[in-house]
Amino acid sequence: MKLTTRGHYSVKALLDLSLQPQYRPASVKMIAQRQDLPAPYLEKLLIEMRRAGIVKSIRGAKGGYQLAYKPEQISLGKILEAVGETIEPLPNYSPDHNLAEDWVTFSLWQRLHQKLKEALHSITLADLYYDARSWQASQGEENNFIV
């Protein structure tokens, strides 16, 4: 599995939203500035995540995007799926049923794929947030959280 820019930026943006006091909305411009992301591209990703129900958009002067759920309820797997990331192994491949080793290898990749999916759906935004905070603390940093 390769995490593309789409997935990386999406996770960064949602981590940024999870840091907002009481999960208040944040504008695309502010998220982009804090995370050093291109705003037009970020806007497209946030629209995809809104369609998937992960974030909500709020109109008005104090509007922007906010999480639709608590960070503990948003998995990395949901985020990646929302922006079209796939983790499918060997697409369009079918093993040669006459070769045992071909079937065993195919079966192995299927099992690994299932375990990876389970892991991605068990890791939440809250987990990533605490991992980042722990790393910052180990570096002696307390403020200025940038993913």
Short mmCIF file of N, CA and C in Angstrom, two decimals:
data_model
loop_
_atom_site.label_atom_id
_atom_site.label_comp_id
_atom_site.label_asym_id
_atom_site.label_seq_id
_atom_site.Cartn_x
_atom_site.Cartn_y
_atom_site.Cartn_z
N MET A 1 0.84 -1.18 0.00
CA MET A 1 0.00 0.00 0.00
C MET A 1 0.88 1.24 0.00
N LYS A 2 0.51 2.20 -0.80
CA LYS A 2 1.23 3.46 -0.86
C LYS A 2 0.26 4.58 -0.51
N LEU A 3 0.63 5.40 0.47
CA LEU A 3 -0.20 6.53 0.85
C LEU A 3 0.13 7.68 -0.09
N THR A 4 -0.84 8.07 -0.90
CA THR A 4 -0.63 9.16 -1.86
C THR A 4 -0.83 10.51 -1.19
N THR A 5 -0.59 11.54 -1.96
CA THR A 5 -0.80 12.91 -1.48
C THR A 5 -2.25 13.09 -1.03
N ARG A 6 -3.18 12.52 -1.75
CA ARG A 6 -4.60 12.64 -1.39
C ARG A 6 -4.84 12.15 0.04
N GLY A 7 -4.34 10.96 0.33
CA GLY A 7 -4.52 10.40 1.65
C GLY A 7 -3.78 11.18 2.72
N HIS A 8 -2.54 11.54 2.41
CA HIS A 8 -1.71 12.27 3.37
C HIS A 8 -2.34 13.62 3.73
N TYR A 9 -2.74 14.39 2.73
CA TYR A 9 -3.35 15.70 2.97
C TYR A 9 -4.68 15.56 3.70
N SER A 10 -5.44 14.55 3.37
CA SER A 10 -6.74 14.36 4.01
C SER A 10 -6.58 14.08 5.50
N VAL A 11 -5.64 13.24 5.85
CA VAL A 11 -5.39 12.92 7.26
C VAL A 11 -4.89 14.17 7.99
N LYS A 12 -3.98 14.91 7.37
CA LYS A 12 -3.48 16.14 7.99
C LYS A 12 -4.61 17.13 8.24
N ALA A 13 -5.48 17.30 7.26
CA ALA A 13 -6.59 18.25 7.40
C ALA A 13 -7.54 17.83 8.53
N LEU A 14 -7.84 16.55 8.62
CA LEU A 14 -8.76 16.10 9.66
C LEU A 14 -8.12 16.15 11.04
N LEU A 15 -6.82 15.90 11.11
CA LEU A 15 -6.13 16.08 12.38
C LEU A 15 -6.19 17.54 12.80
N ASP A 16 -6.03 18.43 11.86
CA ASP A 16 -6.13 19.86 12.14
C ASP A 16 -7.53 20.19 12.68
N LEU A 17 -8.56 19.67 12.04
CA LEU A 17 -9.93 19.91 12.51
C LEU A 17 -10.16 19.34 13.90
N SER A 18 -9.51 18.22 14.20
CA SER A 18 -9.70 17.60 15.51
C SER A 18 -9.09 18.46 16.62
N LEU A 19 -8.22 19.39 16.26
CA LEU A 19 -7.58 20.27 17.25
C LEU A 19 -8.39 21.52 17.55
N GLN A 20 -9.43 21.77 16.77
CA GLN A 20 -10.22 22.98 16.99
C GLN A 20 -10.98 22.88 18.31
N PRO A 21 -10.95 23.95 19.12
CA PRO A 21 -11.69 23.91 20.39
C PRO A 21 -13.15 23.56 20.15
N GLN A 22 -13.61 22.58 20.88
CA GLN A 22 -14.99 22.07 20.76
C GLN A 22 -15.35 21.72 19.31
N TYR A 23 -14.33 21.36 18.54
CA TYR A 23 -14.48 20.95 17.13
C TYR A 23 -15.22 21.99 16.30
N ARG A 24 -14.94 23.26 16.56
CA ARG A 24 -15.54 24.35 15.79
C ARG A 24 -15.06 24.29 14.35
N PRO A 25 -15.82 24.94 13.45
CA PRO A 25 -15.41 24.94 12.03
C PRO A 25 -14.11 25.71 11.81
N ALA A 26 -13.38 25.30 10.80
CA ALA A 26 -12.15 25.98 10.37
C ALA A 26 -12.23 26.16 8.86
N SER A 27 -11.78 27.30 8.40
CA SER A 27 -11.82 27.56 6.96
C SER A 27 -10.72 26.77 6.25
N VAL A 28 -10.96 26.54 4.99
CA VAL A 28 -9.98 25.85 4.16
C VAL A 28 -8.67 26.65 4.18
N LYS A 29 -8.80 27.97 4.07
CA LYS A 29 -7.61 28.82 4.05
C LYS A 29 -6.78 28.65 5.32
N MET A 30 -7.42 28.61 6.48
CA MET A 30 -6.69 28.48 7.74
C MET A 30 -6.04 27.10 7.87
N ILE A 31 -6.77 26.06 7.50
CA ILE A 31 -6.20 24.70 7.55
C ILE A 31 -4.99 24.63 6.62
N ALA A 32 -5.16 25.15 5.41
CA ALA A 32 -4.09 25.11 4.42
C ALA A 32 -2.85 25.86 4.92
N GLN A 33 -3.06 27.00 5.55
CA GLN A 33 -1.92 27.77 6.09
C GLN A 33 -1.22 27.01 7.21
N ARG A 34 -2.00 26.50 8.15
CA ARG A 34 -1.40 25.81 9.30
C ARG A 34 -0.65 24.55 8.88
N GLN A 35 -1.17 23.84 7.89
CA GLN A 35 -0.59 22.56 7.50
C GLN A 35 0.27 22.65 6.24
N ASP A 36 0.41 23.84 5.70
CA ASP A 36 1.22 24.06 4.50
C ASP A 36 0.74 23.18 3.34
N LEU A 37 -0.55 23.31 3.04
CA LEU A 37 -1.18 22.55 1.97
C LEU A 37 -1.76 23.51 0.94
N PRO A 38 -1.86 23.11 -0.32
CA PRO A 38 -2.48 23.97 -1.33
C PRO A 38 -4.01 24.03 -1.10
N ALA A 39 -4.53 25.22 -0.87
CA ALA A 39 -5.94 25.39 -0.53
C ALA A 39 -6.91 24.83 -1.58
N PRO A 40 -6.69 25.07 -2.89
CA PRO A 40 -7.65 24.54 -3.87
C PRO A 40 -7.74 23.00 -3.84
N TYR A 41 -6.61 22.35 -3.69
CA TYR A 41 -6.59 20.89 -3.62
C TYR A 41 -7.25 20.41 -2.34
N LEU A 42 -6.95 21.09 -1.24
CA LEU A 42 -7.56 20.75 0.04
C LEU A 42 -9.07 20.88 -0.01
N GLU A 43 -9.56 21.93 -0.66
CA GLU A 43 -11.00 22.14 -0.79
C GLU A 43 -11.66 20.94 -1.48
N LYS A 44 -11.04 20.44 -2.54
CA LYS A 44 -11.60 19.28 -3.25
C LYS A 44 -11.66 18.05 -2.34
N LEU A 45 -10.60 17.85 -1.56
CA LEU A 45 -10.57 16.71 -0.65
C LEU A 45 -11.64 16.84 0.43
N LEU A 46 -11.81 18.04 0.97
CA LEU A 46 -12.82 18.25 2.00
C LEU A 46 -14.23 18.05 1.45
N ILE A 47 -14.45 18.43 0.20
CA ILE A 47 -15.75 18.19 -0.43
C ILE A 47 -16.01 16.68 -0.53
N GLU A 48 -15.00 15.92 -0.91
CA GLU A 48 -15.16 14.46 -0.98
C GLU A 48 -15.46 13.88 0.40
N MET A 49 -14.78 14.39 1.42
CA MET A 49 -15.02 13.89 2.77
C MET A 49 -16.38 14.33 3.31
N ARG A 50 -16.87 15.49 2.85
CA ARG A 50 -18.23 15.92 3.22
C ARG A 50 -19.25 14.98 2.60
N ARG A 51 -19.05 14.64 1.35
CA ARG A 51 -19.96 13.71 0.67
C ARG A 51 -19.99 12.34 1.36
N ALA A 52 -18.85 11.96 1.93
CA ALA A 52 -18.77 10.68 2.65
C ALA A 52 -19.30 10.79 4.08
N GLY A 53 -19.64 12.00 4.51
CA GLY A 53 -20.20 12.18 5.83
C GLY A 53 -19.20 12.29 6.96
N ILE A 54 -17.93 12.49 6.64
CA ILE A 54 -16.90 12.58 7.67
C ILE A 54 -16.80 13.99 8.24
N VAL A 55 -17.01 14.99 7.38
CA VAL A 55 -17.01 16.38 7.83
C VAL A 55 -18.32 17.04 7.42
N LYS A 56 -18.60 18.16 8.07
CA LYS A 56 -19.75 18.99 7.71
C LYS A 56 -19.22 20.34 7.27
N SER A 57 -19.94 20.98 6.37
CA SER A 57 -19.56 22.34 5.99
C SER A 57 -20.58 23.30 6.60
N ILE A 58 -20.05 24.39 7.12
CA ILE A 58 -20.86 25.41 7.77
C ILE A 58 -20.68 26.70 6.99
N ARG A 59 -21.79 27.30 6.60
CA ARG A 59 -21.73 28.56 5.84
C ARG A 59 -21.63 29.74 6.80
N GLY A 60 -21.17 30.86 6.27
CA GLY A 60 -21.15 32.09 7.03
C GLY A 60 -19.76 32.55 7.39
N ALA A 61 -19.70 33.71 8.03
CA ALA A 61 -18.42 34.34 8.38
C ALA A 61 -17.58 33.46 9.30
N LYS A 62 -18.21 32.73 10.18
CA LYS A 62 -17.47 31.86 11.10
C LYS A 62 -17.59 30.40 10.67
N GLY A 63 -17.87 30.21 9.41
CA GLY A 63 -18.06 28.86 8.88
C GLY A 63 -16.76 28.21 8.46
N GLY A 64 -16.94 27.13 7.76
CA GLY A 64 -15.81 26.33 7.30
C GLY A 64 -16.19 24.87 7.38
N TYR A 65 -15.22 24.04 7.69
CA TYR A 65 -15.47 22.61 7.83
C TYR A 65 -15.24 22.20 9.27
N GLN A 66 -16.01 21.22 9.71
CA GLN A 66 -15.81 20.64 11.02
C GLN A 66 -16.07 19.15 10.96
N LEU A 67 -15.53 18.44 11.93
CA LEU A 67 -15.74 16.99 11.97
C LEU A 67 -17.21 16.68 12.18
N ALA A 68 -17.70 15.67 11.51
CA ALA A 68 -19.09 15.25 11.68
C ALA A 68 -19.24 14.32 12.88
N TYR A 69 -18.12 13.76 13.35
CA TYR A 69 -18.10 12.84 14.49
C TYR A 69 -16.91 13.18 15.37
N LYS A 70 -16.88 12.61 16.54
CA LYS A 70 -15.73 12.77 17.42
C LYS A 70 -14.54 12.05 16.79
N PRO A 71 -13.31 12.51 17.07
CA PRO A 71 -12.13 11.87 16.48
C PRO A 71 -12.04 10.37 16.76
N GLU A 72 -12.57 9.93 17.90
CA GLU A 72 -12.54 8.50 18.25
C GLU A 72 -13.41 7.67 17.31
N GLN A 73 -14.30 8.33 16.59
CA GLN A 73 -15.24 7.63 15.72
C GLN A 73 -14.86 7.68 14.24
N ILE A 74 -13.75 8.32 13.93
CA ILE A 74 -13.33 8.46 12.53
C ILE A 74 -12.05 7.66 12.34
N SER A 75 -12.14 6.61 11.56
CA SER A 75 -10.98 5.74 11.35
C SER A 75 -10.17 6.20 10.14
N LEU A 76 -8.93 5.83 10.16
CA LEU A 76 -8.04 6.11 9.03
C LEU A 76 -8.60 5.45 7.76
N GLY A 77 -9.14 4.26 7.92
CA GLY A 77 -9.74 3.57 6.78
C GLY A 77 -10.88 4.36 6.15
N LYS A 78 -11.75 4.96 6.98
CA LYS A 78 -12.86 5.76 6.45
C LYS A 78 -12.35 6.98 5.69
N ILE A 79 -11.33 7.62 6.24
CA ILE A 79 -10.77 8.81 5.61
C ILE A 79 -10.21 8.44 4.23
N LEU A 80 -9.39 7.40 4.19
CA LEU A 80 -8.76 7.00 2.93
C LEU A 80 -9.78 6.57 1.89
N GLU A 81 -10.80 5.84 2.32
CA GLU A 81 -11.85 5.42 1.38
C GLU A 81 -12.61 6.62 0.84
N ALA A 82 -12.84 7.62 1.70
CA ALA A 82 -13.60 8.81 1.30
C ALA A 82 -12.93 9.57 0.17
N VAL A 83 -11.61 9.55 0.12
CA VAL A 83 -10.89 10.29 -0.93
C VAL A 83 -10.39 9.38 -2.04
N GLY A 84 -10.90 8.17 -2.07
CA GLY A 84 -10.62 7.27 -3.19
C GLY A 84 -9.33 6.47 -3.11
N GLU A 85 -8.74 6.41 -1.94
CA GLU A 85 -7.53 5.60 -1.78
C GLU A 85 -7.94 4.13 -1.74
N THR A 86 -7.16 3.30 -2.38
CA THR A 86 -7.45 1.87 -2.36
C THR A 86 -6.24 1.11 -1.84
N ILE A 87 -6.52 -0.01 -1.25
CA ILE A 87 -5.43 -0.87 -0.75
C ILE A 87 -5.55 -2.27 -1.34
N GLU A 88 -6.23 -2.36 -2.44
CA GLU A 88 -6.47 -3.66 -3.05
C GLU A 88 -5.17 -4.28 -3.57
N PRO A 89 -4.90 -5.53 -3.18
CA PRO A 89 -3.70 -6.20 -3.67
C PRO A 89 -3.94 -6.84 -5.03
N LEU A 90 -2.99 -6.76 -5.89
CA LEU A 90 -3.03 -7.45 -7.17
C LEU A 90 -4.39 -7.38 -7.86
N PRO A 91 -4.82 -6.20 -8.25
CA PRO A 91 -6.13 -6.11 -8.91
C PRO A 91 -6.15 -6.92 -10.20
N ASN A 92 -7.28 -7.51 -10.47
CA ASN A 92 -7.52 -8.30 -11.69
C ASN A 92 -6.61 -9.52 -11.81
N TYR A 93 -6.12 -10.01 -10.70
CA TYR A 93 -5.26 -11.19 -10.73
C TYR A 93 -6.04 -12.40 -10.24
N SER A 94 -5.93 -13.48 -10.97
CA SER A 94 -6.51 -14.73 -10.47
C SER A 94 -5.43 -15.81 -10.57
N PRO A 95 -5.30 -16.59 -9.50
CA PRO A 95 -4.22 -17.58 -9.47
C PRO A 95 -4.47 -18.74 -10.43
N ASP A 96 -3.39 -19.38 -10.82
CA ASP A 96 -3.47 -20.59 -11.63
C ASP A 96 -3.84 -21.72 -10.68
N HIS A 97 -5.04 -22.25 -10.85
CA HIS A 97 -5.54 -23.29 -9.94
C HIS A 97 -4.77 -24.60 -10.04
N ASN A 98 -3.94 -24.74 -11.06
CA ASN A 98 -3.15 -25.95 -11.21
C ASN A 98 -1.83 -25.90 -10.44
N LEU A 99 -1.48 -24.72 -9.96
CA LEU A 99 -0.21 -24.56 -9.24
C LEU A 99 -0.51 -24.25 -7.77
N ALA A 100 -0.12 -25.17 -6.90
CA ALA A 100 -0.38 -24.98 -5.46
C ALA A 100 0.30 -23.72 -4.94
N GLU A 101 1.54 -23.49 -5.36
CA GLU A 101 2.27 -22.32 -4.85
C GLU A 101 1.63 -21.01 -5.31
N ASP A 102 1.01 -21.01 -6.48
CA ASP A 102 0.32 -19.82 -6.96
C ASP A 102 -0.90 -19.54 -6.08
N TRP A 103 -1.62 -20.59 -5.76
CA TRP A 103 -2.80 -20.45 -4.92
C TRP A 103 -2.41 -20.02 -3.50
N VAL A 104 -1.35 -20.60 -2.96
CA VAL A 104 -0.90 -20.26 -1.61
C VAL A 104 -0.46 -18.79 -1.55
N THR A 105 0.27 -18.35 -2.55
CA THR A 105 0.72 -16.96 -2.59
C THR A 105 -0.47 -16.02 -2.67
N PHE A 106 -1.42 -16.35 -3.53
CA PHE A 106 -2.63 -15.53 -3.66
C PHE A 106 -3.39 -15.47 -2.35
N SER A 107 -3.53 -16.62 -1.70
CA SER A 107 -4.22 -16.70 -0.41
C SER A 107 -3.50 -15.85 0.65
N LEU A 108 -2.18 -15.90 0.65
CA LEU A 108 -1.40 -15.10 1.59
C LEU A 108 -1.68 -13.61 1.40
N TRP A 109 -1.66 -13.14 0.15
CA TRP A 109 -1.90 -11.72 -0.11
C TRP A 109 -3.32 -11.33 0.28
N GLN A 110 -4.27 -12.22 0.09
CA GLN A 110 -5.65 -11.93 0.50
C GLN A 110 -5.74 -11.78 2.02
N ARG A 111 -5.06 -12.65 2.74
CA ARG A 111 -5.07 -12.58 4.22
C ARG A 111 -4.37 -11.31 4.71
N LEU A 112 -3.24 -10.97 4.10
CA LEU A 112 -2.54 -9.74 4.48
C LEU A 112 -3.40 -8.51 4.18
N HIS A 113 -4.09 -8.53 3.06
CA HIS A 113 -4.99 -7.43 2.70
C HIS A 113 -6.07 -7.26 3.75
N GLN A 114 -6.66 -8.36 4.18
CA GLN A 114 -7.72 -8.29 5.19
C GLN A 114 -7.18 -7.72 6.51
N LYS A 115 -6.00 -8.14 6.92
CA LYS A 115 -5.39 -7.63 8.16
C LYS A 115 -5.09 -6.14 8.05
N LEU A 116 -4.62 -5.70 6.89
CA LEU A 116 -4.34 -4.29 6.69
C LEU A 116 -5.62 -3.46 6.77
N LYS A 117 -6.68 -3.95 6.15
CA LYS A 117 -7.97 -3.26 6.22
C LYS A 117 -8.45 -3.15 7.67
N GLU A 118 -8.33 -4.24 8.42
CA GLU A 118 -8.73 -4.22 9.82
C GLU A 118 -7.91 -3.20 10.60
N ALA A 119 -6.61 -3.14 10.34
CA ALA A 119 -5.75 -2.18 11.04
C ALA A 119 -6.14 -0.75 10.70
N LEU A 120 -6.36 -0.46 9.42
CA LEU A 120 -6.73 0.90 9.01
C LEU A 120 -8.06 1.34 9.61
N HIS A 121 -8.97 0.39 9.78
CA HIS A 121 -10.26 0.74 10.36
C HIS A 121 -10.24 0.73 11.89
N SER A 122 -9.15 0.29 12.48
CA SER A 122 -9.06 0.32 13.95
C SER A 122 -8.27 1.53 14.45
N ILE A 123 -7.53 2.19 13.57
CA ILE A 123 -6.77 3.38 13.95
C ILE A 123 -7.66 4.60 13.72
N THR A 124 -7.82 5.42 14.76
CA THR A 124 -8.70 6.58 14.66
C THR A 124 -7.91 7.88 14.65
N LEU A 125 -8.61 8.95 14.34
CA LEU A 125 -7.99 10.28 14.42
C LEU A 125 -7.48 10.55 15.83
N ALA A 126 -8.20 10.09 16.83
CA ALA A 126 -7.76 10.28 18.21
C ALA A 126 -6.44 9.58 18.46
N ASP A 127 -6.28 8.37 17.92
CA ASP A 127 -5.00 7.65 18.07
C ASP A 127 -3.86 8.44 17.44
N LEU A 128 -4.08 8.96 16.24
CA LEU A 128 -3.05 9.72 15.55
C LEU A 128 -2.71 11.00 16.30
N TYR A 129 -3.73 11.64 16.84
CA TYR A 129 -3.54 12.86 17.62
C TYR A 129 -2.63 12.58 18.83
N TYR A 130 -2.93 11.53 19.57
CA TYR A 130 -2.13 11.21 20.76
C TYR A 130 -0.72 10.76 20.38
N ASP A 131 -0.58 10.07 19.26
CA ASP A 131 0.76 9.71 18.79
C ASP A 131 1.58 10.96 18.49
N ALA A 132 0.96 11.92 17.81
CA ALA A 132 1.67 13.16 17.47
C ALA A 132 2.02 13.94 18.72
N ARG A 133 1.09 14.02 19.67
CA ARG A 133 1.35 14.73 20.93
C ARG A 133 2.49 14.05 21.71
N SER A 134 2.52 12.75 21.72
CA SER A 134 3.60 12.03 22.41
C SER A 134 4.94 12.32 21.76
N TRP A 135 4.97 12.33 20.44
CA TRP A 135 6.21 12.63 19.74
C TRP A 135 6.66 14.05 20.06
N GLN A 136 5.71 15.00 20.05
CA GLN A 136 6.07 16.39 20.35
C GLN A 136 6.63 16.51 21.76
N ALA A 137 6.01 15.83 22.71
CA ALA A 137 6.48 15.88 24.09
C ALA A 137 7.90 15.32 24.19
N SER A 138 8.17 14.26 23.45
CA SER A 138 9.52 13.66 23.48
C SER A 138 10.56 14.59 22.87
N GLN A 139 10.11 15.50 22.00
CA GLN A 139 11.00 16.47 21.38
C GLN A 139 11.09 17.77 22.18
N GLY A 140 10.35 17.85 23.29
CA GLY A 140 10.33 19.05 24.11
C GLY A 140 9.43 20.14 23.59
N GLU A 141 8.56 19.81 22.66
CA GLU A 141 7.63 20.80 22.10
C GLU A 141 6.30 20.68 22.84
N GLU A 142 5.68 21.83 23.10
CA GLU A 142 4.38 21.82 23.77
C GLU A 142 3.30 22.44 22.91
N ASN A 143 3.63 23.48 22.18
CA ASN A 143 2.64 24.19 21.37
C ASN A 143 2.95 24.04 19.91
N ASN A 144 2.18 24.78 19.09
CA ASN A 144 2.43 24.83 17.66
C ASN A 144 2.32 23.46 17.01
N PHE A 145 1.15 22.88 17.14
CA PHE A 145 0.91 21.53 16.62
C PHE A 145 0.73 21.59 15.11
N ILE A 146 1.65 21.02 14.38
CA ILE A 146 1.55 20.89 12.93
C ILE A 146 1.79 19.43 12.59
N VAL A 147 0.91 18.87 11.82
CA VAL A 147 0.98 17.46 11.47
C VAL A 147 2.00 17.27 10.37
#
